[in-house]
Coordinates of C-alpha atoms in Angstrom, one line a residue:
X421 CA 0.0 0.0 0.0
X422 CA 2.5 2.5 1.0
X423 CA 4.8 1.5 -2.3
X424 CA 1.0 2.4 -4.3
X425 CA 0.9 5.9 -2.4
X426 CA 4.7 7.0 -3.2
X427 CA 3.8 5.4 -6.7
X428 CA 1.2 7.4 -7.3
X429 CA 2.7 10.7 -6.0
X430 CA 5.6 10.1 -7.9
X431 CA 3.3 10.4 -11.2
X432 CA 1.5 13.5 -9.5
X433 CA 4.6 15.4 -8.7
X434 CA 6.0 14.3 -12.5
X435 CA 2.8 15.1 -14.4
X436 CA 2.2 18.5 -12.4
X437 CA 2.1 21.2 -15.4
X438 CA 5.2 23.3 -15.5
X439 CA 5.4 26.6 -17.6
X440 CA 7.8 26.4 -20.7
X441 CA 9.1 29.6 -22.5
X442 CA 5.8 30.3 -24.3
X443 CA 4.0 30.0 -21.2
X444 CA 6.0 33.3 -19.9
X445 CA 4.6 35.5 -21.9
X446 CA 1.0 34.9 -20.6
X447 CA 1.9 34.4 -16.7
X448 CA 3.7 37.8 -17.2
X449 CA 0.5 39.4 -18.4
X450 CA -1.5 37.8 -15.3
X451 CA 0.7 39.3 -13.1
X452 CA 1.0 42.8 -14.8
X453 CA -3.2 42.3 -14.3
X454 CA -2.4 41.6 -11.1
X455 CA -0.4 45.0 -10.5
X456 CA -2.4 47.0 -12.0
X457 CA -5.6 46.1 -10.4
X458 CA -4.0 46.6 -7.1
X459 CA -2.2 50.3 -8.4
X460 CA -5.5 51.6 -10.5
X461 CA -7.8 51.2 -7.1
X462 CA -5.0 52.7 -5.3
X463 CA -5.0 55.8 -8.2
X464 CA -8.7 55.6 -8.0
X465 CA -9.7 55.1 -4.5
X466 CA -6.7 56.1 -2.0
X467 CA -4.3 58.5 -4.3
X468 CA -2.1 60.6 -3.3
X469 CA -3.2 59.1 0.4
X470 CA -1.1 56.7 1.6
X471 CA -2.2 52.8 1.0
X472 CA -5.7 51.9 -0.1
X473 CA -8.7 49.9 1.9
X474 CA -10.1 47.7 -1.0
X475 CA -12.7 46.4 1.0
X476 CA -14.0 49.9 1.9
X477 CA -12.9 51.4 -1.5
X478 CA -11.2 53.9 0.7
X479 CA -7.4 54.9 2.0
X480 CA -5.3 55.1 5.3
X481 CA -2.5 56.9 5.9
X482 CA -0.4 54.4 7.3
X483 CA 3.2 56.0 7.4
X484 CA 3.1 56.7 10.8
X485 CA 1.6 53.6 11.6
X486 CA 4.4 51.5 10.6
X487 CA 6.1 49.9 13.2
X488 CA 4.1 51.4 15.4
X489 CA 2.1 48.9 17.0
X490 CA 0.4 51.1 20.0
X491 CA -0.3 53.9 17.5
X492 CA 1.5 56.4 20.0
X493 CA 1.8 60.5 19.1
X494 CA -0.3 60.4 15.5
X495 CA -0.3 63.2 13.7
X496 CA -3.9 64.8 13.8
X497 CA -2.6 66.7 10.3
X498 CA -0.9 64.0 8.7
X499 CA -2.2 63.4 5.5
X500 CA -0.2 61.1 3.4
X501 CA 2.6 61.0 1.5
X502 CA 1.5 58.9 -1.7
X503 CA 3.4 56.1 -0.5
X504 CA 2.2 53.9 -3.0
X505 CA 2.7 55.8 -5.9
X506 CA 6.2 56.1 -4.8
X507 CA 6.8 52.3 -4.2
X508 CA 5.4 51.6 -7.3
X509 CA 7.8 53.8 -9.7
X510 CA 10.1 51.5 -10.0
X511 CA 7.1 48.3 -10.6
X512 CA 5.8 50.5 -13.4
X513 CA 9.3 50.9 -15.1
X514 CA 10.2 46.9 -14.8
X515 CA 6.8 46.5 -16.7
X516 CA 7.5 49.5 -19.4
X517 CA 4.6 51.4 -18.3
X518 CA 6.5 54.5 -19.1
X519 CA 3.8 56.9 -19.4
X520 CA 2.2 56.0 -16.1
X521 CA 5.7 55.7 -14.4
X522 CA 6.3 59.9 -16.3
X523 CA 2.8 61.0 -14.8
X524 CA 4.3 59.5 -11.0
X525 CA 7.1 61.5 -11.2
X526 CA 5.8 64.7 -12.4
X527 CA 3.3 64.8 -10.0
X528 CA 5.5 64.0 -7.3
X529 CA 7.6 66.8 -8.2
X530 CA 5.2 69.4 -8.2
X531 CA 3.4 67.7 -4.9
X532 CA 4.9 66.3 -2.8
X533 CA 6.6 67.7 0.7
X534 CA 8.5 65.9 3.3
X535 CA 8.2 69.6 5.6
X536 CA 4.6 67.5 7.6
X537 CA 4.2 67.2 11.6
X538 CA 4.4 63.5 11.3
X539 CA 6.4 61.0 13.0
X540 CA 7.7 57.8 11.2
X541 CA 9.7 54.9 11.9
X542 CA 13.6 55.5 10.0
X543 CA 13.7 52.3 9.1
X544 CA 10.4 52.0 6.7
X545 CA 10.8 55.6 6.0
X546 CA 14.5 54.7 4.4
X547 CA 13.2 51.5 3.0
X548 CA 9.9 52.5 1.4
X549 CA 10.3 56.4 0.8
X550 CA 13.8 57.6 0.3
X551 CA 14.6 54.0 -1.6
X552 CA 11.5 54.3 -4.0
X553 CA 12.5 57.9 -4.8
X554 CA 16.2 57.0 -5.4
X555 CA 15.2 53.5 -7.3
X556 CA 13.2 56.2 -9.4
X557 CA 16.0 58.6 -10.2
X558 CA 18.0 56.4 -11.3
X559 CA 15.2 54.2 -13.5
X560 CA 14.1 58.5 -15.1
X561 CA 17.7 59.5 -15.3
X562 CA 18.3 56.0 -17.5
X563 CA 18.1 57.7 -21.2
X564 CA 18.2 54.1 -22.6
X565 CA 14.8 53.0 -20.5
X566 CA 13.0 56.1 -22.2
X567 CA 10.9 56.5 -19.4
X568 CA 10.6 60.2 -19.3
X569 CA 9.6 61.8 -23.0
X570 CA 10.2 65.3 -22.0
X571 CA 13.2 64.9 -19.8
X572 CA 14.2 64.6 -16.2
X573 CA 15.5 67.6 -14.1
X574 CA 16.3 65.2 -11.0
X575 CA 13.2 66.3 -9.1
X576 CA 13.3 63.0 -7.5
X577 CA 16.8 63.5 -6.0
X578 CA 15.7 66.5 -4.7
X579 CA 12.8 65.3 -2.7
X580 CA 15.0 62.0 -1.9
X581 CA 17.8 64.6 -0.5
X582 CA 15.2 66.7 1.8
X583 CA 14.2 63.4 3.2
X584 CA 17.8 62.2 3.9
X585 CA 18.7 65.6 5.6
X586 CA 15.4 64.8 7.7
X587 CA 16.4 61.9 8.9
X588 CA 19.7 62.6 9.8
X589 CA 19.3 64.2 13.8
X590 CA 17.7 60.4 14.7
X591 CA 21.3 59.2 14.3
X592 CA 22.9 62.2 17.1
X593 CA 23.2 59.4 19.8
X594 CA 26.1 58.8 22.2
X595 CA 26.7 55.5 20.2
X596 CA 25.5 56.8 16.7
X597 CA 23.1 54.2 16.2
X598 CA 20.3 55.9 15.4
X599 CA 16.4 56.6 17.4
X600 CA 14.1 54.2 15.5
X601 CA 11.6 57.3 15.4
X602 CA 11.8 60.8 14.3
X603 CA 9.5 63.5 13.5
X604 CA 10.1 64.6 10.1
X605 CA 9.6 68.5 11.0
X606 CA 10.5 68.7 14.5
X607 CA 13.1 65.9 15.0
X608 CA 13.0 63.5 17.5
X609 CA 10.6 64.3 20.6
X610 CA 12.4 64.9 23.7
X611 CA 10.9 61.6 25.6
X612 CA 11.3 59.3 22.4
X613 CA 12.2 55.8 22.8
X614 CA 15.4 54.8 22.8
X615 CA 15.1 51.0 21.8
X616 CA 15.6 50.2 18.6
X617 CA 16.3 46.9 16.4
X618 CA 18.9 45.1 14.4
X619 CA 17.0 45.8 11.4
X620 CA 16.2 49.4 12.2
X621 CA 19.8 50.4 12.4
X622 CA 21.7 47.8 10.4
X623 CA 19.5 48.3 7.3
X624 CA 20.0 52.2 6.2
X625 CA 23.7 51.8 4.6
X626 CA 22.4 51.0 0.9
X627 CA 19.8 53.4 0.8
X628 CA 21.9 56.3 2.8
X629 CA 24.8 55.3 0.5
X630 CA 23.4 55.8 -2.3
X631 CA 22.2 59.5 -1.8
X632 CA 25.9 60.1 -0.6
X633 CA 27.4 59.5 -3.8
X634 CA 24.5 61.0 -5.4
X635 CA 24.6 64.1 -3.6
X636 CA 27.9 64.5 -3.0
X637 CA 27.1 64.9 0.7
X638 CA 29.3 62.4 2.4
X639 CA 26.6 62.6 5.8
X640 CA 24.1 60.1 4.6
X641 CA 26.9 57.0 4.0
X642 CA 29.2 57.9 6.7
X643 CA 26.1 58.2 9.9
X644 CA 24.8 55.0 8.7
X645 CA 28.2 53.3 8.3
X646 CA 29.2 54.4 11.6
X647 CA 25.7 53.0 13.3
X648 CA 26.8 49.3 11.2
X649 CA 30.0 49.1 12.2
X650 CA 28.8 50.0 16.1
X651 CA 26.1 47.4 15.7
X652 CA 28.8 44.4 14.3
X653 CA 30.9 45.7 17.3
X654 CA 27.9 44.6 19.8
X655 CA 28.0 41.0 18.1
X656 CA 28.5 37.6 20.8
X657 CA 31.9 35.9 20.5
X658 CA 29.4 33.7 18.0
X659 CA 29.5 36.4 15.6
X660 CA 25.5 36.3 16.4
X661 CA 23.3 39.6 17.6
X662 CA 20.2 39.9 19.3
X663 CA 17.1 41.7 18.2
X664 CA 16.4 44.8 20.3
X665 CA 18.9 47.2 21.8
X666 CA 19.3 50.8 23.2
X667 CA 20.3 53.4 21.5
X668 CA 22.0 55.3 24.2
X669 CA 23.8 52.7 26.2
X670 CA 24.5 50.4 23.1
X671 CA 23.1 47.3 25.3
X672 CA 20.9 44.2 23.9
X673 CA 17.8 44.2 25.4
X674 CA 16.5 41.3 23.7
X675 CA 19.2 38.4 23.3
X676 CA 17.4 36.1 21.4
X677 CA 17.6 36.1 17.3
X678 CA 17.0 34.5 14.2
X679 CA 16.6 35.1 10.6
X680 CA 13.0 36.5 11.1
X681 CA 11.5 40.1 11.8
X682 CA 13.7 42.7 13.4
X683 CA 17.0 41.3 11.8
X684 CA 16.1 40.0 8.7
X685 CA 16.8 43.2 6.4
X686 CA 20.4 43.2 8.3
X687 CA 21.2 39.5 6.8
X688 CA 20.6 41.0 3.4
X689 CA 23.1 44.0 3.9
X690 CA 25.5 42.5 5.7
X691 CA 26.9 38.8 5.7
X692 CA 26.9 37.0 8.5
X693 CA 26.2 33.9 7.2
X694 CA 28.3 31.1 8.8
X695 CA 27.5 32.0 12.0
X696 CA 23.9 31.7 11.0
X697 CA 23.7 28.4 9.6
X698 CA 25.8 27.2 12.5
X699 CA 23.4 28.1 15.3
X700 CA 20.5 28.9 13.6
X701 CA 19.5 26.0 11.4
X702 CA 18.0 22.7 12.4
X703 CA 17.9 21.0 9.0
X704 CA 16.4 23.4 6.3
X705 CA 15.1 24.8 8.9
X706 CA 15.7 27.8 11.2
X707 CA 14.8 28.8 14.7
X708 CA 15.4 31.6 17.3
X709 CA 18.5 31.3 19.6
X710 CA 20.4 33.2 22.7
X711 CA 23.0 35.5 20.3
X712 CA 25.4 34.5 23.3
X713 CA 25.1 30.9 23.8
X714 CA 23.3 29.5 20.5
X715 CA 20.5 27.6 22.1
X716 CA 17.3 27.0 21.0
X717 CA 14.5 29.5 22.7
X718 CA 11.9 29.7 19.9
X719 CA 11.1 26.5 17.1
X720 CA 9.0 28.3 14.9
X721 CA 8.8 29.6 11.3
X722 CA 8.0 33.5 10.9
X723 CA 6.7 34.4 7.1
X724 CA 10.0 36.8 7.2
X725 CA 12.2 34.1 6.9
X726 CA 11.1 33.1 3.5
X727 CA 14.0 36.1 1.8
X728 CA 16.6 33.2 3.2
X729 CA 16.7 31.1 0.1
X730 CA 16.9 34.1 -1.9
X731 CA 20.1 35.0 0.0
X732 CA 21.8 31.9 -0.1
X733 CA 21.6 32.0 -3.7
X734 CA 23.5 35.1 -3.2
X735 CA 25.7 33.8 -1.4
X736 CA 26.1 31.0 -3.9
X737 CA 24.8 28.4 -1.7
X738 CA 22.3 26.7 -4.3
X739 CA 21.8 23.4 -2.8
X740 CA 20.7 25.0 0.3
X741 CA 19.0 27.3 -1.0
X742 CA 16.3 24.2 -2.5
X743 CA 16.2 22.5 0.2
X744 CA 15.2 25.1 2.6
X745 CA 12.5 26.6 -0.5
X746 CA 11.1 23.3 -0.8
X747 CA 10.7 23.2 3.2
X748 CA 8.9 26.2 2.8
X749 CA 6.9 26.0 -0.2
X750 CA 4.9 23.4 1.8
X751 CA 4.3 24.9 3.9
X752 CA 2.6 27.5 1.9
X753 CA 1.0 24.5 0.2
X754 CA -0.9 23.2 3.2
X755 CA -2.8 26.5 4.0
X756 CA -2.9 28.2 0.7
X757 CA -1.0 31.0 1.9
X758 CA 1.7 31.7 4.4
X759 CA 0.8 32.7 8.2
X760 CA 2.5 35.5 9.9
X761 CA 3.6 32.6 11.9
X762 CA 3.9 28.8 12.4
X763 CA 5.2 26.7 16.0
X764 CA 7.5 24.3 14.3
X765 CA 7.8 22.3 17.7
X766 CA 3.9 22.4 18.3
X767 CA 3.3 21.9 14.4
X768 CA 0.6 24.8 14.1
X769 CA -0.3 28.0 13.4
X770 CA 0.3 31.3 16.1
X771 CA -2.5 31.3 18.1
X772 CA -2.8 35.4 17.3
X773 CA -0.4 35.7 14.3
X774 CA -2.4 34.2 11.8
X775 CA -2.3 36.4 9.3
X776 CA -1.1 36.7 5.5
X777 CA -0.3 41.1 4.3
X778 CA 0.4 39.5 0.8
X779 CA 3.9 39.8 2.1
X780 CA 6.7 39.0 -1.0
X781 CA 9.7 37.1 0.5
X782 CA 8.9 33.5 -1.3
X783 CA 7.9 34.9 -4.4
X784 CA 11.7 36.8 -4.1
X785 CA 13.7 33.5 -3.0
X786 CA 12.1 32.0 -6.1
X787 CA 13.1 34.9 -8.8
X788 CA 16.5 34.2 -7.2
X789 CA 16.7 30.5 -7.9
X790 CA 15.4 30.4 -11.0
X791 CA 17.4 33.5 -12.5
X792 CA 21.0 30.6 -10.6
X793 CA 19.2 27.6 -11.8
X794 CA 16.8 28.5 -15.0
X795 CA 14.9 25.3 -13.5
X796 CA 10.9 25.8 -15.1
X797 CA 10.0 24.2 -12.2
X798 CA 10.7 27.6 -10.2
X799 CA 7.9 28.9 -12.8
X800 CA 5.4 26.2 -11.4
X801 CA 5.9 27.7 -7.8
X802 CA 5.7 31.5 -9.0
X803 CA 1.9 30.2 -10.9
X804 CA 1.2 28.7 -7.8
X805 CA 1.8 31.7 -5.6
X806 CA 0.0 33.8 -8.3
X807 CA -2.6 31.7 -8.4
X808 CA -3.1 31.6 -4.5
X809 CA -3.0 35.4 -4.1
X810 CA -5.5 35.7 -6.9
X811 CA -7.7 32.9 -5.1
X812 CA -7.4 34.4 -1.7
X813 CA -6.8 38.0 -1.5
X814 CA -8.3 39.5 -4.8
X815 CA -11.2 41.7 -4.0
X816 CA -13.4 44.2 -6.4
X817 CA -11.5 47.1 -5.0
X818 CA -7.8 45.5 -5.3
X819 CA -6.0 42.7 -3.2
X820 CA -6.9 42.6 0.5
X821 CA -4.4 41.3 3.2
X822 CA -6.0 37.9 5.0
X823 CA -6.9 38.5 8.7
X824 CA -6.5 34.6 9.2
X825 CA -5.5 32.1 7.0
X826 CA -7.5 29.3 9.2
X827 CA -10.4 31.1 7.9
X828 CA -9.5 33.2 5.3
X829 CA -11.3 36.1 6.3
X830 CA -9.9 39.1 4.8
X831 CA -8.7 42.2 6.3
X832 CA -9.0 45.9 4.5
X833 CA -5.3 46.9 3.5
X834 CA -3.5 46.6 0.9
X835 CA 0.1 46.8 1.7
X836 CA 2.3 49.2 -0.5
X837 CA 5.1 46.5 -0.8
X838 CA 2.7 44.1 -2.6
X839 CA 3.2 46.3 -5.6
X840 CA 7.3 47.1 -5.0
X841 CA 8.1 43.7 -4.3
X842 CA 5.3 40.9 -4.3
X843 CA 3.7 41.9 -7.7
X844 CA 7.9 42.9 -9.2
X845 CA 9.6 39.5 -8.4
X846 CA 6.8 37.8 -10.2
X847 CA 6.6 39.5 -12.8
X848 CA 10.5 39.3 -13.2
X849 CA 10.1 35.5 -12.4
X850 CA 8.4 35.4 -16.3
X851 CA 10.0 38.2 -17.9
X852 CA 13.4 39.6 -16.8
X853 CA 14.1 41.1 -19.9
X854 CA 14.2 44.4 -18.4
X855 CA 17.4 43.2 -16.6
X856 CA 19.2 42.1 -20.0
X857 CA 23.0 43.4 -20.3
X858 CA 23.1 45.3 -16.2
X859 CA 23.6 44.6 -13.4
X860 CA 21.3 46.0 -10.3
X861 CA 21.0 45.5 -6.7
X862 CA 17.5 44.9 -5.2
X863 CA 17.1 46.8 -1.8
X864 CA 14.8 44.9 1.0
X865 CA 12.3 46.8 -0.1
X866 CA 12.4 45.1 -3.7
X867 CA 13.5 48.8 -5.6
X868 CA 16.3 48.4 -8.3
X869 CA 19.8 50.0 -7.8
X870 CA 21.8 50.0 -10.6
X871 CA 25.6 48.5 -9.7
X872 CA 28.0 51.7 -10.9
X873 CA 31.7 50.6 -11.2
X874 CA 32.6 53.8 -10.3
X875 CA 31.8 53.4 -6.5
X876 CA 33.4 50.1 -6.6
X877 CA 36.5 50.9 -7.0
X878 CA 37.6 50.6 -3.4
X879 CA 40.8 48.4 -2.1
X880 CA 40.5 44.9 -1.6
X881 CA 40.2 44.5 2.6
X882 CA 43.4 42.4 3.8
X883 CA 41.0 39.4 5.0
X884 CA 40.7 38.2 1.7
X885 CA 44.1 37.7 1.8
X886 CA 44.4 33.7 2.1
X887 CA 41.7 33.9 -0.9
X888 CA 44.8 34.6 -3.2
X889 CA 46.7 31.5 -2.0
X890 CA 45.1 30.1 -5.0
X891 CA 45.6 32.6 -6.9
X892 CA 48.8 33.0 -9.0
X893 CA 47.5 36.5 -10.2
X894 CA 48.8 39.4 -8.7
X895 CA 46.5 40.9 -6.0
X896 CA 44.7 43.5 -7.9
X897 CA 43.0 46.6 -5.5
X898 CA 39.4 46.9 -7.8
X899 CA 36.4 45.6 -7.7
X900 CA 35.2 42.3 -8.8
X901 CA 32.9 43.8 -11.3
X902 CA 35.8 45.7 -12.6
X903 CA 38.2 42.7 -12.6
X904 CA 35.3 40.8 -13.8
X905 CA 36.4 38.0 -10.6
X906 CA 32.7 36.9 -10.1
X907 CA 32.4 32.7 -10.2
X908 CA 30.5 31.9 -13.2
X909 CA 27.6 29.0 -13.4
X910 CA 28.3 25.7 -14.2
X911 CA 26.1 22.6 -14.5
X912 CA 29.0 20.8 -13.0
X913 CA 30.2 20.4 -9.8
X914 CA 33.6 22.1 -9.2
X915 CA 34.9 21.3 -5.5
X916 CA 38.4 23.1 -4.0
X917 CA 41.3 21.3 -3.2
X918 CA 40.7 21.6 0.7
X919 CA 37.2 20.3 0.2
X920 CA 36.4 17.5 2.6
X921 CA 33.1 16.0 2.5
X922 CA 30.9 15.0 6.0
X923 CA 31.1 11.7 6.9
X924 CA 27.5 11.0 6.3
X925 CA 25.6 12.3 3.1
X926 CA 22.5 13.8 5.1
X927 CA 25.3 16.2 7.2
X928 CA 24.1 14.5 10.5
X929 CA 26.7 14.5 13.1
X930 CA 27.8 13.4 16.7
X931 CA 31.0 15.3 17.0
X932 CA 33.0 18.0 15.1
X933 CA 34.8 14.6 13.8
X934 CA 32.1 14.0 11.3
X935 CA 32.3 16.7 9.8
X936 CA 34.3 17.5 6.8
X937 CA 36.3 20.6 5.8
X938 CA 34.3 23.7 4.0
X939 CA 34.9 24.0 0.3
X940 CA 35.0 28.1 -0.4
X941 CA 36.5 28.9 3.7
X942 CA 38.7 25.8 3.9
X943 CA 37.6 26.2 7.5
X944 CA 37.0 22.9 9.7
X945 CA 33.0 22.2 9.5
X946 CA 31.4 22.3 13.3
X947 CA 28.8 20.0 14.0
X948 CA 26.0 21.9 15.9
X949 CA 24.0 21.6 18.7
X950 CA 21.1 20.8 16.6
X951 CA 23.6 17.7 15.0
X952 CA 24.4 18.7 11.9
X953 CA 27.3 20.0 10.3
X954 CA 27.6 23.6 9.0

């Protein structure tokens, strides 16, 4: 009987339909539907506000709200800042919507102000506002995109640099990390918080770096370098950090970590990826853990972690990559949808954290494999999580965020990131043409930064040194884009000569003695507490 049931799975899994080539061009169309369903009720019904309510066919003005979960000092004049339109400049140019993306800008120029009584958090201001308007400049100052017929003035840069010089009294601290809140006419309040998170302060540097060498105004890069460099100085003889700290004594006040929400933005700026799959992972799996010990305090999946596969891809570790997307394509697959959150050691869903805000993380980690792998089966997931959104979340009035995916009642937002990321890495997923020939940088916020060789051209730092033992080449002090160093893909498997494989296939382990020696570090392999070898 059991032979019959893996039989006839088997044929299930191998006759599943899998999009070919000239299946792209109509899955792209579905999801440019998709966007534009979601932006034209937002145009219609919430514009220049700052997200749309599709249930109610009406808007909130939900800057100020994010992050802030006790809704403490709104702004009774705050009236939006078109936060939608802004994260969805750079959607509009991926899918050559030129004339719509022209219209955005103009009016943005003309309209919008950053001088409002209004506090916001600096991290999803950075992330959603300043990055969207950047992402944009670059996309309008692009002559080959032709996105702007009657020419671009750098309005966008403008606005982008008033926000920047706004932002920059949260990071006057005694240990330059900066307040996770500021009031972007009065600065920050006298009585403000000072707890912040990894994410908050770890996550500005691409963003902040950017209108630096934009600008020429060397502010922007060198406050939010100095608050990354004090937060990798806080790390646990682990090389692991916790979650929450203070600002002004540069303490942890929440030790335990993961790869979830309030660090996971940090993992994708910064590498700290040995140290993660050492303590962190149990399998393809990840849970929380004490930064200073590495044991277990939480066994559970948040919807957050889902970007991981997409950086290990990165990273250019492929195999794990699959193994932890499979892991969690199923568990997509068994509700439909993600929830916010799921108790791996209970095996079931939050008890209050039920939730689905169309959030894009799997849909990312899938572009990324299938752009390292060209496997079609990577399409079959994207249809799938198409298909699911359109299934669960589409509404008359746009794509609603599901209050509980036990139920699948739906709740009335619709999330400005579903169009800068969700409805982007989809689309990209079945047509990347607009990627052909360049290179870019996607920011945690899914908005394109175009790599410029220029700023690359920095010196080699001197711990890549016993990388050039196997070199033969003279050390070189440019950039691997400009000494065109990066490893190329191969469809075979190319191991170093210090490679040592784990004694057992699966990587399971009883002592450090089972496992083998790293291929790319050459480092001795630990075996962790979990018992596998990383």
């Amino acid at each position: 009987m059991m032979l019959l049931l893996l039989g006839l799975a088997l044929v299930e899994a191998l006759s599943a339909p899998i999009p070919r080539f000239e299946e792209r061009a109509a899955l792209k169309e579905d999801v440019r539907n998709m966007f534009h369903h979601a932006y034209d009720n937002y145009m219609k019904y919430a514009f220049p506000h700052d997200e749309l309510k599709p249930l109610s066919l009406s808007y909130t003005d939900s800057l100020e709200e994010l992050g802030n979960l006790k809704l403490e000092r709104l702004s009774e004049t705050y009236s939006g800042s078109a936060l939608t339109l802004v994260e969805s400049l750079s959607s509009l140019a991926v899918m050559k919507n030129s004339s719509e993306f022209e219209k955005g800008v103009l009016w943005l120029a003309e309209n919008l102000s950053f001088d409002v009584d209004v506090r916001v958090n600096v991290f999803e201001c950075n992330i959603r506002l300043l990055g969207g308007l950047i992402s944009a400049h670059f996309l309008a100052k692009d002559s080959r995109k032709q996105l702007m017929s009657n020419g671009y003035n750098d309005q966008l840069l403008m606005l982008a640099e008033d926000l920047g010089l706004r932002l920059l009294p949260a990071f006057d601290t005694p240990t330059g990390i900066p307040y996770a809140w500021i009031n972007l006419k009065t600065g920050v309040h006298p009585n403000e918080t000072t707890e912040t998170s990894t994410s908050g302060c770890g996550s500005l540097v691409l963003e902040m770096g950017a209108l630096s060498r934009l600008t020429g105004n060397p502010q922007f890069e060198n406050l939010a370098l100095r608050a990354l460099r004090k937060l990798w100085s806080m790390r646990s003889e682990l090389n692991l950090l916790g979650t929450n700290l203070d600002i002004n004594t540069g303490r942890w006040t929440e030790y335990s970590s993961g790869i979830g929400a309030g660090i996971d933005s940090f993992y994708e700026y910064l590498d700290a990826y040995r140290a993660v799959q050492q303590h962190y992972r149990y399998g393809s799996w990840y849970h929380d853990a004490d930064m200073r010990t590495g044991k277990a305090t939480y066994w559970q999946f948040t919807s957050l972690q889902a970007f991981w596969p997409g950086l290990q891809v990165l990273i250019g570790d492929i195999a794990a990559a699959n193994a932890t997307h499979r892991e969690f394509l199923r568990l997509w697959e068994m509700f439909g949808i993600f929830p916010e959150r799921y108790l791996l050691d209970a095996g079931k869903v939050h008890p209050t954290e039920r939730y689905y805000p169309l959030r894009p993380e799997l849909a990312e980690s899938t572009f990324f494999l299938y752009q390292a792998t060209k496997d079609p089966w990577y399409l079959d997931v994207g249809k799938k999580i198409m298909n699911s959104i359109n299934v669960f979340s589409r509404v008359p009035g746009g794509f609603a965020s599901v209050r509980d995916v036990m139920t699948m009642k739906l709740e009335d937002h619709q999330h400005s990131f579903f169009l800068s990321e969700t409805c982007k890495y989809l689309y990209l997923l079945f047509d990347d043409s607009f990627l052909d020939g360049e290179n870019h940088v996607f920011s945690t916020e899914g908005h394109l930064f175009p790599v410029n060789q220029s700023w690359q051209q920095q010196p080699r730092p001197k711990i890549l040194s016993r990388l050039r033992l196997f070199s033969r080449q003279k050390p070189i002090d440019t950039s691997a884009l400009a000494s065109k160093t990066c490893p190329r893909l191969s469809r075979g498997s190319v191991e170093s000569a210090c490679h040592i494989p784990d004694t057992r296939a699966d990587h399971r382990c009883v002592s450090r003695s089972d496992c083998g020696v790293d291929a790319t570090t050459c480092a001795k392999r630990s075996c962790s507490f979990a018992g596998y070898c990383s």
